[in-house]
GROMACS .gro file of C-alpha atoms in nm:
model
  177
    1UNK     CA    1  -0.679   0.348   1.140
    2UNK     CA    2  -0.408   0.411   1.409
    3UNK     CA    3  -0.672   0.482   1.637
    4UNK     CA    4  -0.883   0.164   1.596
    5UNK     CA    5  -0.511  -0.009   1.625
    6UNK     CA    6  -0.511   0.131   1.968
    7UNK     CA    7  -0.879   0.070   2.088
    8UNK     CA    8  -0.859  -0.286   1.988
    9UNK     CA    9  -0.503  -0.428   2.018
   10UNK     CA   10  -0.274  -0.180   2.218
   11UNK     CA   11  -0.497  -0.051   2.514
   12UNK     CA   12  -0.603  -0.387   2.605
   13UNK     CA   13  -0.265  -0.523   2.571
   14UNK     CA   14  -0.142  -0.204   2.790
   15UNK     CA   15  -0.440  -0.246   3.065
   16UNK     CA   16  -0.346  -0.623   3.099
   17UNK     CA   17   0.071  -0.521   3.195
   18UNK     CA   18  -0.084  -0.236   3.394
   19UNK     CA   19  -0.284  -0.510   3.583
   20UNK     CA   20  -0.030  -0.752   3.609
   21UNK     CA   21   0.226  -0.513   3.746
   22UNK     CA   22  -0.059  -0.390   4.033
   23UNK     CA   23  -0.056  -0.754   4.127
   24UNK     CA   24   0.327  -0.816   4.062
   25UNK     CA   25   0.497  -0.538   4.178
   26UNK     CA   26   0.787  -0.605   3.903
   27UNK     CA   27   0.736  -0.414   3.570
   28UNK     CA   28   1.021  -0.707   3.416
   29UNK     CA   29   0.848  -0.989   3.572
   30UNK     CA   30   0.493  -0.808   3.435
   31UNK     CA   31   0.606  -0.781   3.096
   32UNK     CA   32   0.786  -1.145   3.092
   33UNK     CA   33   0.425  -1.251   3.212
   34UNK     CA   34   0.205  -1.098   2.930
   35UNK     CA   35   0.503  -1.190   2.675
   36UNK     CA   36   0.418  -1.551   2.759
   37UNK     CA   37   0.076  -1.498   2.763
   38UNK     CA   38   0.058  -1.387   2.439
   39UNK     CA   39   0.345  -1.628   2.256
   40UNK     CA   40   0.136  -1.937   2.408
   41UNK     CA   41  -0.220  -1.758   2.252
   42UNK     CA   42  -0.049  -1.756   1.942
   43UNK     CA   43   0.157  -2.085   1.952
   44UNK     CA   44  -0.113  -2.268   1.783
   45UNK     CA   45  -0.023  -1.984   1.439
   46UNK     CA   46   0.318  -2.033   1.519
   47UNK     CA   47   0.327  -2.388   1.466
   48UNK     CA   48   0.067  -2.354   1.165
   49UNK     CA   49   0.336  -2.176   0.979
   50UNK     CA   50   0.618  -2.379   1.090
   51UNK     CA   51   0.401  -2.692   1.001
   52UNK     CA   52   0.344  -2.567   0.671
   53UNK     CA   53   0.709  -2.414   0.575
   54UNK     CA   54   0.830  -2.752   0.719
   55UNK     CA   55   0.625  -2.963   0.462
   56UNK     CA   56   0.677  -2.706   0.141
   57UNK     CA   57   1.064  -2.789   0.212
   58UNK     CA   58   0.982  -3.182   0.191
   59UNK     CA   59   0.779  -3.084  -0.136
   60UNK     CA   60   1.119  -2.881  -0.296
   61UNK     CA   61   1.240  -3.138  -0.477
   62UNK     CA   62   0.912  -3.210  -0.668
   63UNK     CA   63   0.842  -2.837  -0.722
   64UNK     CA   64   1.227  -2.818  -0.854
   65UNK     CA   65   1.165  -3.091  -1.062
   66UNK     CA   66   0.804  -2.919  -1.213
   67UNK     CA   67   0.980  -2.623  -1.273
   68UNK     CA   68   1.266  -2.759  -1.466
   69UNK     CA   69   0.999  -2.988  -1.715
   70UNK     CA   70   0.779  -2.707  -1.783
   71UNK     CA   71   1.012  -2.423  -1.772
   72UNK     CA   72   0.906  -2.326  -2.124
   73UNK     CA   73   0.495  -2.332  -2.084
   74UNK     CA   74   0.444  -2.135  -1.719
   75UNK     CA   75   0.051  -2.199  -1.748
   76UNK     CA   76   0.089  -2.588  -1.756
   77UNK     CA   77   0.324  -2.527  -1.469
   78UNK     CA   78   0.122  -2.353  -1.255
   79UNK     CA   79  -0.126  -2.639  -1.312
   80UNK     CA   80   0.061  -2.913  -1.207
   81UNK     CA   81   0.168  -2.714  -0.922
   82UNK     CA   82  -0.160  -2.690  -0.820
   83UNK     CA   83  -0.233  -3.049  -0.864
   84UNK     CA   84   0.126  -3.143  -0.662
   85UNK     CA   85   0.020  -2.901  -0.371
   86UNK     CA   86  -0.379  -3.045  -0.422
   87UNK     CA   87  -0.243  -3.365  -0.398
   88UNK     CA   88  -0.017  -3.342  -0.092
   89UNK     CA   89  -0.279  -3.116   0.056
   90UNK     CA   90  -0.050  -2.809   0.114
   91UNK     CA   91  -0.151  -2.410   0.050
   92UNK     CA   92   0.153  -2.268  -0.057
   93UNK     CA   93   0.025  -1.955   0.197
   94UNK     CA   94  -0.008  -2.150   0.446
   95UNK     CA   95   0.350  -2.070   0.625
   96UNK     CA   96   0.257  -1.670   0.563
   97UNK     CA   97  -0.062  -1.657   0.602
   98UNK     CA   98  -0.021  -1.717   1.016
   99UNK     CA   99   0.284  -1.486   1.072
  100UNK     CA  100   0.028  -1.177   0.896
  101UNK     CA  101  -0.233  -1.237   1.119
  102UNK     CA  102   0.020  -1.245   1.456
  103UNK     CA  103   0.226  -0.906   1.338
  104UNK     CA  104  -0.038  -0.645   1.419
  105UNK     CA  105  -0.093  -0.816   1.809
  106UNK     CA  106   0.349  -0.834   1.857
  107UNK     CA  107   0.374  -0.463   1.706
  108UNK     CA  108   0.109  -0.394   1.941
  109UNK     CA  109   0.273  -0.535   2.203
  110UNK     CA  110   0.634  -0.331   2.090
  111UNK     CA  111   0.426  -0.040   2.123
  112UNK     CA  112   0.292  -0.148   2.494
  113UNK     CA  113   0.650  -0.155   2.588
  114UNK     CA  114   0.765   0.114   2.410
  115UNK     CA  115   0.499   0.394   2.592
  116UNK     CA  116   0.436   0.203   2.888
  117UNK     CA  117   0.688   0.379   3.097
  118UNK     CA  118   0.523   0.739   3.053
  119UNK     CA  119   0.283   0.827   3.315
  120UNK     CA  120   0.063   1.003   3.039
  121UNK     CA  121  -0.017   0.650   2.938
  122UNK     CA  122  -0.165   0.562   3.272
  123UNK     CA  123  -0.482   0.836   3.215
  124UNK     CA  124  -0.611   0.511   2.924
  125UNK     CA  125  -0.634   0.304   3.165
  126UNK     CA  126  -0.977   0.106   3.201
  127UNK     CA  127  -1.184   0.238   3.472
  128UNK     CA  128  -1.151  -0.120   3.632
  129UNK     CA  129  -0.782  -0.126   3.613
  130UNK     CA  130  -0.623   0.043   3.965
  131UNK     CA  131  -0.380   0.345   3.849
  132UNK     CA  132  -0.044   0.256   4.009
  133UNK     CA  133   0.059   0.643   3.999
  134UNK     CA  134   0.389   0.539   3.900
  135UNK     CA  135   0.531   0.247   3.722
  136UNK     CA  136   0.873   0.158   3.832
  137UNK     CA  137   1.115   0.059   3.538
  138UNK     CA  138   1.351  -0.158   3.748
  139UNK     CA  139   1.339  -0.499   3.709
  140UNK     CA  140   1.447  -0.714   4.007
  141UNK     CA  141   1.540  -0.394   4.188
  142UNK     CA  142   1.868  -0.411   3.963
  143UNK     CA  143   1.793  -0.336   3.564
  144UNK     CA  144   1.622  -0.015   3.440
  145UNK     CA  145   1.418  -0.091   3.158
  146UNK     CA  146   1.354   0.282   3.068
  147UNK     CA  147   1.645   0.263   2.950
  148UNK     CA  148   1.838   0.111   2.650
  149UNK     CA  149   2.035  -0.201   2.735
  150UNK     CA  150   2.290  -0.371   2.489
  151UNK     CA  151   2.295  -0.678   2.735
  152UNK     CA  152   1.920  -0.690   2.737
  153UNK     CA  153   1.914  -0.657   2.410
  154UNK     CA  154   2.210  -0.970   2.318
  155UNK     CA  155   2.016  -1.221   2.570
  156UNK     CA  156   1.664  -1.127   2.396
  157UNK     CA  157   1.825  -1.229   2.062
  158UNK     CA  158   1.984  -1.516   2.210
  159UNK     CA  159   1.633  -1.654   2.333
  160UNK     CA  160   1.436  -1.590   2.025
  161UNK     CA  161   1.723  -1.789   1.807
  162UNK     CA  162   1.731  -2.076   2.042
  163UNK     CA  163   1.336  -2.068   2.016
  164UNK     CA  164   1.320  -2.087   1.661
  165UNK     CA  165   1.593  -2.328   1.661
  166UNK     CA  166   1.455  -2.565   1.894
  167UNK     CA  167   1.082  -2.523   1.762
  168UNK     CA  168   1.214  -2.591   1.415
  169UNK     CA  169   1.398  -2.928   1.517
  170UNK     CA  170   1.076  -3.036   1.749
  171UNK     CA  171   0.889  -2.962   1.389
  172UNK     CA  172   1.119  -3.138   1.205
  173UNK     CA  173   1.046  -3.456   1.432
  174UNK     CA  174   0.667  -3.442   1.367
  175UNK     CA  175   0.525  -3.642   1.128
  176UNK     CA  176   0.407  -3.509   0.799
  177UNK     CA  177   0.013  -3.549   0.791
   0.00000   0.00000   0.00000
């Protein structure tokens, strides 16, 4: 299973940086590259799920209010439930079901960055792909990314908060289909 992981998600993934960086030159700039790459192949599940959260929040209330009534008899519950998310034409799985099928390709990606910096990994390289020899872990000549960074670390937080923060207002201002 680990193996088929690899052929189809993490080799590709790795060839693609390895690619970039032949063209780049910048192993920070090459990974910032695939990184958006891959968020803007996947925006349209990341705003499936957001959608979808977004309107079973507007739908609390009335799912509050179902509970409460048939607290007693969980079957006729479940059935108006069903009706209230028929109704507003909402899959309760629709925020989840999204985020499953994006976490194999971003722990594929962790493990991209996590081996890439080995020159075994270079011998799976496609036979198309040019083998840089070695891969230089500095990026912008200033910031080696072999290595574990605390301020690398607090500014990659920082960005993925303010991105779910501002995609989560943005979502809040579209209308409710």
């Amino acid at each position: 299973m680990i193996q088929l992981f690899n052929i189809i998600l993490v080799n590709p993934l790795f060839n693609f940086l390895v690619y970039i960086y032949d063209i780049i030159g910048d192993i920070g700039i090459a990974i910032i590259i695939l990184t958006l790459i891959v968020k803007i192949i996947l925006f349209p599940l990341t705003k499936k799920s957001i959608k979808s959260q977004r309107e079973l929040q507007i739908l609390q209330p009335k799912i509050k209010e179902i509970q409460e009534k048939y607290k007693k008899d969980k079957q006729q519950m479940t059935q108006e439930m069903l009706k209230m998310y028929k109704k507003h034409k909402v899959n309760p799985l629709g925020g989840c079901l999204p985020i499953l099928i994006q976490l194999p390709i971003l722990l594929a990606l962790y493990q991209v960055f996590r081996k890439g910096f080995d020159s075994s990994s270079l011998d799976f390289l496609y036979s198309f792909i040019s083998n840089p020899g070695i891969i230089n872990p500095f990026f912008l000549n200033i910031v080696n990314l072999a290595e574990t960074s605390l301020i690398l670390a607090i500014i990659a937080a920082a960005a993925q908060y303010f991105q779910g923060y501002f995609m989560q207002v943005k979502m809040k201002l579209l209308p409710v289909q």
